């Protein structure tokens, strides 16, 4: 019984660490949403009324916004699913798992949502790099 409690405590510590990193990804993604506007107005000093995003830069900016929004949504979803996953593993009879959550909670685990969050974040970052390189070079 003592080993099981230690195992549960260890699992909870690991999940908490992942939840903390998910919060960080959410915060970074939220801040990165305004990065193209900062680059264009503050770094390049474009005046009001100038077209904001043109050509390939437009698609890079829109891509970054989409990917960062996906990262934010996946991060929030991961936090919920991680808690639900731990709750279900500790008390399966007392935990309600909806039919939407069932495949992730019971079959795959919340790590798949974490992977979506990280992938979307890095794809958004790549889009920002593409945009910046086109604008600054």
Short mmCIF file of N, CA and C in Angstrom, two decimals:
data_model
loop_
_atom_site.label_atom_id
_atom_site.label_comp_id
_atom_site.label_asym_id
_atom_site.label_seq_id
_atom_site.Cartn_x
_atom_site.Cartn_y
_atom_site.Cartn_z
N UNK A 1 0.82 -1.20 0.00
CA UNK A 1 0.00 0.00 0.00
C UNK A 1 0.87 1.27 0.00
N UNK A 2 1.96 1.24 0.77
CA UNK A 2 2.85 2.41 0.83
C UNK A 2 3.50 2.66 -0.53
N UNK A 3 3.86 1.56 -1.24
CA UNK A 3 4.45 1.73 -2.58
C UNK A 3 3.44 2.33 -3.55
N UNK A 4 2.19 1.90 -3.43
CA UNK A 4 1.14 2.45 -4.32
C UNK A 4 0.95 3.94 -4.06
N UNK A 5 0.94 4.36 -2.80
CA UNK A 5 0.79 5.78 -2.49
C UNK A 5 1.98 6.58 -3.01
N UNK A 6 3.19 6.01 -2.86
CA UNK A 6 4.39 6.68 -3.37
C UNK A 6 4.33 6.78 -4.89
N UNK A 7 3.84 5.74 -5.54
CA UNK A 7 3.71 5.72 -6.99
C UNK A 7 2.69 6.78 -7.44
N UNK A 8 1.56 6.86 -6.74
CA UNK A 8 0.54 7.86 -7.07
C UNK A 8 1.08 9.27 -6.87
N UNK A 9 1.83 9.48 -5.80
CA UNK A 9 2.40 10.79 -5.52
C UNK A 9 3.42 11.17 -6.60
N UNK A 10 4.22 10.20 -7.02
CA UNK A 10 5.20 10.44 -8.08
C UNK A 10 4.50 10.80 -9.39
N UNK A 11 3.46 10.06 -9.72
CA UNK A 11 2.69 10.33 -10.94
C UNK A 11 2.07 11.73 -10.88
N UNK A 12 1.55 12.10 -9.74
CA UNK A 12 0.96 13.43 -9.58
C UNK A 12 2.01 14.52 -9.75
N UNK A 13 3.20 14.31 -9.21
CA UNK A 13 4.28 15.29 -9.38
C UNK A 13 4.66 15.46 -10.85
N UNK A 14 4.70 14.36 -11.57
CA UNK A 14 5.03 14.41 -13.00
C UNK A 14 3.95 15.14 -13.77
N UNK A 15 2.69 14.80 -13.50
CA UNK A 15 1.59 15.48 -14.18
C UNK A 15 1.61 16.97 -13.89
N UNK A 16 1.88 17.34 -12.63
CA UNK A 16 1.95 18.76 -12.26
C UNK A 16 3.06 19.48 -13.02
N UNK A 17 4.18 18.81 -13.21
CA UNK A 17 5.27 19.41 -13.98
C UNK A 17 4.85 19.64 -15.43
N UNK A 18 4.15 18.69 -16.03
CA UNK A 18 3.67 18.86 -17.40
C UNK A 18 2.61 19.95 -17.48
N UNK A 19 1.74 20.03 -16.48
CA UNK A 19 0.73 21.09 -16.46
C UNK A 19 1.41 22.46 -16.38
N UNK A 20 2.46 22.57 -15.58
CA UNK A 20 3.20 23.84 -15.49
C UNK A 20 3.83 24.22 -16.82
N UNK A 21 4.40 23.24 -17.53
CA UNK A 21 4.98 23.56 -18.84
C UNK A 21 3.89 23.91 -19.84
N UNK A 22 2.72 23.28 -19.72
CA UNK A 22 1.61 23.63 -20.61
C UNK A 22 1.20 25.09 -20.37
N UNK A 23 1.19 25.52 -19.11
CA UNK A 23 0.89 26.93 -18.80
C UNK A 23 1.90 27.84 -19.48
N UNK A 24 3.16 27.45 -19.44
CA UNK A 24 4.21 28.26 -20.07
C UNK A 24 3.98 28.35 -21.58
N UNK A 25 3.66 27.23 -22.22
CA UNK A 25 3.38 27.25 -23.66
C UNK A 25 2.18 28.14 -23.97
N UNK A 26 1.15 28.11 -23.11
CA UNK A 26 -0.02 28.96 -23.32
C UNK A 26 0.38 30.43 -23.22
N UNK A 27 1.19 30.77 -22.23
CA UNK A 27 1.62 32.16 -22.06
C UNK A 27 2.49 32.63 -23.22
N UNK A 28 3.44 31.80 -23.64
CA UNK A 28 4.29 32.16 -24.77
C UNK A 28 3.49 32.30 -26.06
N UNK A 29 2.56 31.39 -26.28
CA UNK A 29 1.73 31.46 -27.49
C UNK A 29 0.86 32.71 -27.47
N UNK A 30 0.32 33.05 -26.32
CA UNK A 30 -0.51 34.25 -26.20
C UNK A 30 0.31 35.49 -26.52
N UNK A 31 1.51 35.57 -25.99
CA UNK A 31 2.38 36.73 -26.26
C UNK A 31 2.81 36.76 -27.72
N UNK A 32 3.04 35.59 -28.31
CA UNK A 32 3.51 35.53 -29.70
C UNK A 32 2.45 35.97 -30.70
N UNK A 33 1.19 35.97 -30.30
CA UNK A 33 0.14 36.40 -31.22
C UNK A 33 0.33 37.85 -31.68
N UNK A 34 0.90 38.69 -30.84
CA UNK A 34 1.09 40.09 -31.22
C UNK A 34 2.48 40.39 -31.79
N UNK A 35 3.33 39.38 -31.82
CA UNK A 35 4.70 39.58 -32.29
C UNK A 35 4.79 40.15 -33.71
N UNK A 36 4.01 39.66 -34.68
CA UNK A 36 4.11 40.25 -36.02
C UNK A 36 3.76 41.74 -36.05
N UNK A 37 2.79 42.14 -35.26
CA UNK A 37 2.43 43.56 -35.21
C UNK A 37 3.54 44.39 -34.61
N UNK A 38 4.19 43.85 -33.59
CA UNK A 38 5.31 44.56 -32.96
C UNK A 38 6.47 44.69 -33.94
N UNK A 39 6.76 43.62 -34.65
CA UNK A 39 7.85 43.66 -35.63
C UNK A 39 7.57 44.72 -36.68
N UNK A 40 6.35 44.73 -37.17
CA UNK A 40 6.02 45.64 -38.27
C UNK A 40 5.95 47.10 -37.81
N UNK A 41 5.39 47.37 -36.66
CA UNK A 41 5.22 48.77 -36.26
C UNK A 41 6.41 49.32 -35.49
N UNK A 42 6.97 48.54 -34.58
CA UNK A 42 8.05 49.06 -33.73
C UNK A 42 9.43 48.88 -34.36
N UNK A 43 9.70 47.70 -34.87
CA UNK A 43 11.04 47.46 -35.43
C UNK A 43 11.21 48.09 -36.81
N UNK A 44 10.19 47.96 -37.64
CA UNK A 44 10.29 48.49 -39.00
C UNK A 44 9.77 49.92 -39.10
N UNK A 45 9.02 50.36 -38.09
CA UNK A 45 8.54 51.73 -38.06
C UNK A 45 7.55 52.07 -39.15
N UNK A 46 6.76 51.10 -39.58
CA UNK A 46 5.77 51.40 -40.61
C UNK A 46 4.69 52.31 -40.04
N UNK A 47 4.29 53.24 -40.84
CA UNK A 47 3.32 54.23 -40.38
C UNK A 47 1.89 53.69 -40.46
N UNK A 48 1.00 54.41 -39.83
CA UNK A 48 -0.42 54.05 -39.87
C UNK A 48 -0.93 54.16 -41.29
N UNK A 49 -1.79 53.25 -41.65
CA UNK A 49 -2.36 53.26 -42.99
C UNK A 49 -1.58 52.43 -43.99
N UNK A 50 -0.33 52.06 -43.67
CA UNK A 50 0.45 51.20 -44.56
C UNK A 50 -0.14 49.79 -44.49
N UNK A 51 -0.11 49.06 -45.62
CA UNK A 51 -0.64 47.69 -45.58
C UNK A 51 0.17 46.86 -44.59
N UNK A 52 -0.55 46.17 -43.72
CA UNK A 52 0.13 45.43 -42.66
C UNK A 52 0.88 44.21 -43.19
N UNK A 53 0.19 43.32 -43.83
CA UNK A 53 0.81 42.07 -44.23
C UNK A 53 0.49 41.80 -45.70
N UNK A 54 1.54 41.62 -46.51
CA UNK A 54 1.33 41.36 -47.93
C UNK A 54 2.12 40.13 -48.35
N UNK A 55 1.69 39.50 -49.42
CA UNK A 55 2.41 38.36 -50.00
C UNK A 55 2.59 37.19 -49.05
N UNK A 56 3.77 36.59 -49.15
CA UNK A 56 4.09 35.41 -48.33
C UNK A 56 4.08 35.76 -46.85
N UNK A 57 4.38 37.02 -46.54
CA UNK A 57 4.37 37.45 -45.14
C UNK A 57 2.98 37.30 -44.55
N UNK A 58 1.96 37.59 -45.35
CA UNK A 58 0.58 37.46 -44.87
C UNK A 58 0.30 36.02 -44.45
N UNK A 59 0.69 35.08 -45.29
CA UNK A 59 0.42 33.68 -44.97
C UNK A 59 1.23 33.21 -43.77
N UNK A 60 2.44 33.72 -43.64
CA UNK A 60 3.26 33.36 -42.48
C UNK A 60 2.63 33.90 -41.19
N UNK A 61 2.12 35.12 -41.24
CA UNK A 61 1.47 35.70 -40.05
C UNK A 61 0.19 34.95 -39.72
N UNK A 62 -0.65 34.73 -40.72
CA UNK A 62 -1.89 34.00 -40.46
C UNK A 62 -1.60 32.59 -39.96
N UNK A 63 -0.60 31.95 -40.55
CA UNK A 63 -0.21 30.61 -40.09
C UNK A 63 0.23 30.63 -38.64
N UNK A 64 1.03 31.63 -38.28
CA UNK A 64 1.50 31.71 -36.88
C UNK A 64 0.32 31.92 -35.94
N UNK A 65 -0.62 32.77 -36.33
CA UNK A 65 -1.79 33.00 -35.47
C UNK A 65 -2.59 31.72 -35.29
N UNK A 66 -2.81 31.00 -36.38
CA UNK A 66 -3.58 29.75 -36.30
C UNK A 66 -2.85 28.74 -35.41
N UNK A 67 -1.55 28.56 -35.65
CA UNK A 67 -0.81 27.59 -34.85
C UNK A 67 -0.73 27.97 -33.38
N UNK A 68 -0.54 29.25 -33.10
CA UNK A 68 -0.49 29.67 -31.69
C UNK A 68 -1.85 29.52 -31.02
N UNK A 69 -2.93 29.78 -31.74
CA UNK A 69 -4.25 29.56 -31.16
C UNK A 69 -4.51 28.08 -30.90
N UNK A 70 -4.05 27.23 -31.81
CA UNK A 70 -4.15 25.78 -31.59
C UNK A 70 -3.34 25.38 -30.37
N UNK A 71 -2.14 25.94 -30.22
CA UNK A 71 -1.31 25.63 -29.06
C UNK A 71 -1.99 26.05 -27.76
N UNK A 72 -2.63 27.21 -27.76
CA UNK A 72 -3.35 27.67 -26.57
C UNK A 72 -4.51 26.73 -26.24
N UNK A 73 -5.30 26.39 -27.25
CA UNK A 73 -6.43 25.49 -27.03
C UNK A 73 -5.97 24.10 -26.58
N UNK A 74 -4.93 23.59 -27.21
CA UNK A 74 -4.42 22.27 -26.83
C UNK A 74 -3.83 22.29 -25.42
N UNK A 75 -3.17 23.38 -25.05
CA UNK A 75 -2.61 23.50 -23.70
C UNK A 75 -3.70 23.48 -22.64
N UNK A 76 -4.76 24.24 -22.88
CA UNK A 76 -5.88 24.25 -21.93
C UNK A 76 -6.56 22.89 -21.88
N UNK A 77 -6.72 22.27 -23.04
CA UNK A 77 -7.33 20.93 -23.09
C UNK A 77 -6.45 19.92 -22.38
N UNK A 78 -5.14 20.01 -22.59
CA UNK A 78 -4.22 19.09 -21.91
C UNK A 78 -4.36 19.21 -20.40
N UNK A 79 -4.41 20.42 -19.89
CA UNK A 79 -4.52 20.60 -18.44
C UNK A 79 -5.76 19.90 -17.90
N UNK A 80 -6.88 20.04 -18.59
CA UNK A 80 -8.10 19.38 -18.15
C UNK A 80 -7.98 17.86 -18.25
N UNK A 81 -7.48 17.39 -19.38
CA UNK A 81 -7.37 15.94 -19.57
C UNK A 81 -6.37 15.31 -18.62
N UNK A 82 -5.30 16.01 -18.30
CA UNK A 82 -4.30 15.46 -17.37
C UNK A 82 -4.91 15.26 -15.99
N UNK A 83 -5.67 16.24 -15.54
CA UNK A 83 -6.33 16.11 -14.23
C UNK A 83 -7.35 14.98 -14.28
N UNK A 84 -8.12 14.91 -15.34
CA UNK A 84 -9.12 13.84 -15.49
C UNK A 84 -8.45 12.47 -15.54
N UNK A 85 -7.30 12.39 -16.22
CA UNK A 85 -6.55 11.14 -16.33
C UNK A 85 -6.09 10.65 -14.96
N UNK A 86 -5.53 11.55 -14.16
CA UNK A 86 -5.07 11.19 -12.81
C UNK A 86 -6.27 10.80 -11.95
N UNK A 87 -7.32 11.60 -12.02
CA UNK A 87 -8.53 11.30 -11.23
C UNK A 87 -9.08 9.93 -11.59
N UNK A 88 -9.15 9.61 -12.88
CA UNK A 88 -9.67 8.32 -13.31
C UNK A 88 -8.78 7.17 -12.85
N UNK A 89 -7.47 7.36 -12.92
CA UNK A 89 -6.56 6.30 -12.50
C UNK A 89 -6.63 6.04 -11.00
N UNK A 90 -6.92 7.06 -10.22
CA UNK A 90 -7.00 6.89 -8.78
C UNK A 90 -8.36 6.38 -8.33
N UNK A 91 -9.43 6.88 -8.97
CA UNK A 91 -10.78 6.52 -8.55
C UNK A 91 -11.66 6.29 -9.77
N UNK A 92 -11.46 5.18 -10.48
CA UNK A 92 -12.18 4.97 -11.73
C UNK A 92 -13.71 4.87 -11.56
N UNK A 93 -14.16 4.35 -10.42
CA UNK A 93 -15.60 4.19 -10.23
C UNK A 93 -16.30 5.50 -9.93
N UNK A 94 -15.58 6.47 -9.39
CA UNK A 94 -16.17 7.75 -9.00
C UNK A 94 -15.93 8.87 -10.02
N UNK A 95 -15.28 8.57 -11.11
CA UNK A 95 -14.92 9.60 -12.09
C UNK A 95 -15.78 9.48 -13.33
N UNK A 96 -16.43 10.59 -13.68
CA UNK A 96 -17.21 10.63 -14.92
C UNK A 96 -16.28 11.01 -16.08
N UNK A 97 -16.27 10.18 -17.09
CA UNK A 97 -15.50 10.46 -18.31
C UNK A 97 -16.49 10.46 -19.46
N UNK A 98 -16.64 11.62 -20.10
CA UNK A 98 -17.60 11.74 -21.19
C UNK A 98 -17.14 10.93 -22.40
N UNK A 99 -18.08 10.71 -23.31
CA UNK A 99 -17.75 9.92 -24.50
C UNK A 99 -16.70 10.63 -25.37
N UNK A 100 -16.65 11.95 -25.31
CA UNK A 100 -15.65 12.71 -26.08
C UNK A 100 -14.26 12.50 -25.46
N UNK A 101 -14.20 12.46 -24.14
CA UNK A 101 -12.92 12.32 -23.44
C UNK A 101 -12.42 10.87 -23.40
N UNK A 102 -13.32 9.94 -23.53
CA UNK A 102 -12.99 8.52 -23.33
C UNK A 102 -11.79 8.02 -24.14
N UNK A 103 -11.71 8.30 -25.46
CA UNK A 103 -10.55 7.78 -26.21
C UNK A 103 -9.21 8.29 -25.67
N UNK A 104 -9.17 9.56 -25.25
CA UNK A 104 -7.91 10.11 -24.77
C UNK A 104 -7.62 9.66 -23.34
N UNK A 105 -8.61 9.72 -22.48
CA UNK A 105 -8.40 9.37 -21.07
C UNK A 105 -8.14 7.88 -20.90
N UNK A 106 -8.92 7.05 -21.55
CA UNK A 106 -8.83 5.61 -21.32
C UNK A 106 -7.88 4.88 -22.25
N UNK A 107 -7.68 5.40 -23.45
CA UNK A 107 -6.89 4.66 -24.43
C UNK A 107 -5.51 5.26 -24.67
N UNK A 108 -5.44 6.55 -24.99
CA UNK A 108 -4.18 7.16 -25.41
C UNK A 108 -3.44 7.89 -24.29
N UNK A 109 -4.16 8.46 -23.37
CA UNK A 109 -3.55 9.31 -22.34
C UNK A 109 -3.45 10.74 -22.84
N UNK A 110 -3.30 11.70 -21.92
CA UNK A 110 -3.31 13.11 -22.31
C UNK A 110 -2.05 13.55 -23.05
N UNK A 111 -1.04 12.70 -23.11
CA UNK A 111 0.21 13.06 -23.79
C UNK A 111 0.01 13.40 -25.26
N UNK A 112 -0.99 12.81 -25.89
CA UNK A 112 -1.24 13.10 -27.30
C UNK A 112 -1.65 14.57 -27.49
N UNK A 113 -2.43 15.10 -26.56
CA UNK A 113 -2.84 16.50 -26.63
C UNK A 113 -1.64 17.41 -26.36
N UNK A 114 -0.77 16.98 -25.44
CA UNK A 114 0.46 17.73 -25.15
C UNK A 114 1.32 17.80 -26.42
N UNK A 115 1.40 16.70 -27.14
CA UNK A 115 2.16 16.67 -28.39
C UNK A 115 1.60 17.63 -29.43
N UNK A 116 0.28 17.72 -29.51
CA UNK A 116 -0.35 18.68 -30.43
C UNK A 116 0.03 20.10 -30.03
N UNK A 117 0.00 20.38 -28.72
CA UNK A 117 0.34 21.72 -28.23
C UNK A 117 1.77 22.09 -28.60
N UNK A 118 2.71 21.21 -28.33
CA UNK A 118 4.12 21.50 -28.61
C UNK A 118 4.36 21.65 -30.11
N UNK A 119 3.76 20.76 -30.89
CA UNK A 119 3.92 20.83 -32.35
C UNK A 119 3.36 22.14 -32.91
N UNK A 120 2.18 22.51 -32.46
CA UNK A 120 1.57 23.75 -32.94
C UNK A 120 2.41 24.96 -32.53
N UNK A 121 2.95 24.94 -31.32
CA UNK A 121 3.79 26.05 -30.87
C UNK A 121 5.01 26.21 -31.78
N UNK A 122 5.70 25.11 -32.06
CA UNK A 122 6.90 25.20 -32.89
C UNK A 122 6.58 25.55 -34.34
N UNK A 123 5.45 25.08 -34.85
CA UNK A 123 5.05 25.48 -36.20
C UNK A 123 4.73 26.97 -36.25
N UNK A 124 4.10 27.49 -35.20
CA UNK A 124 3.86 28.93 -35.11
C UNK A 124 5.15 29.71 -35.05
N UNK A 125 6.11 29.19 -34.29
CA UNK A 125 7.42 29.85 -34.20
C UNK A 125 8.13 29.85 -35.55
N UNK A 126 8.03 28.77 -36.29
CA UNK A 126 8.64 28.71 -37.63
C UNK A 126 7.99 29.75 -38.54
N UNK A 127 6.68 29.89 -38.45
CA UNK A 127 5.99 30.91 -39.26
C UNK A 127 6.48 32.31 -38.90
N UNK A 128 6.72 32.58 -37.62
CA UNK A 128 7.23 33.88 -37.19
C UNK A 128 8.63 34.11 -37.76
N UNK A 129 9.45 33.07 -37.76
CA UNK A 129 10.81 33.19 -38.31
C UNK A 129 10.75 33.48 -39.81
N UNK A 130 9.86 32.79 -40.52
CA UNK A 130 9.70 33.04 -41.96
C UNK A 130 9.26 34.49 -42.18
N UNK A 131 8.27 34.92 -41.43
CA UNK A 131 7.78 36.31 -41.55
C UNK A 131 8.91 37.30 -41.25
N UNK A 132 9.61 37.09 -40.15
CA UNK A 132 10.67 38.02 -39.75
C UNK A 132 11.78 38.07 -40.78
N UNK A 133 12.14 36.91 -41.31
CA UNK A 133 13.23 36.90 -42.29
C UNK A 133 12.83 37.65 -43.55
N UNK A 134 11.58 37.55 -43.96
CA UNK A 134 11.11 38.27 -45.15
C UNK A 134 11.04 39.77 -44.89
N UNK A 135 10.66 40.14 -43.68
CA UNK A 135 10.48 41.55 -43.36
C UNK A 135 11.79 42.26 -43.03
N UNK A 136 12.68 41.57 -42.33
CA UNK A 136 13.88 42.22 -41.82
C UNK A 136 15.08 42.11 -42.76
N UNK A 137 15.04 41.18 -43.70
CA UNK A 137 16.19 41.01 -44.61
C UNK A 137 15.94 41.67 -45.94
#
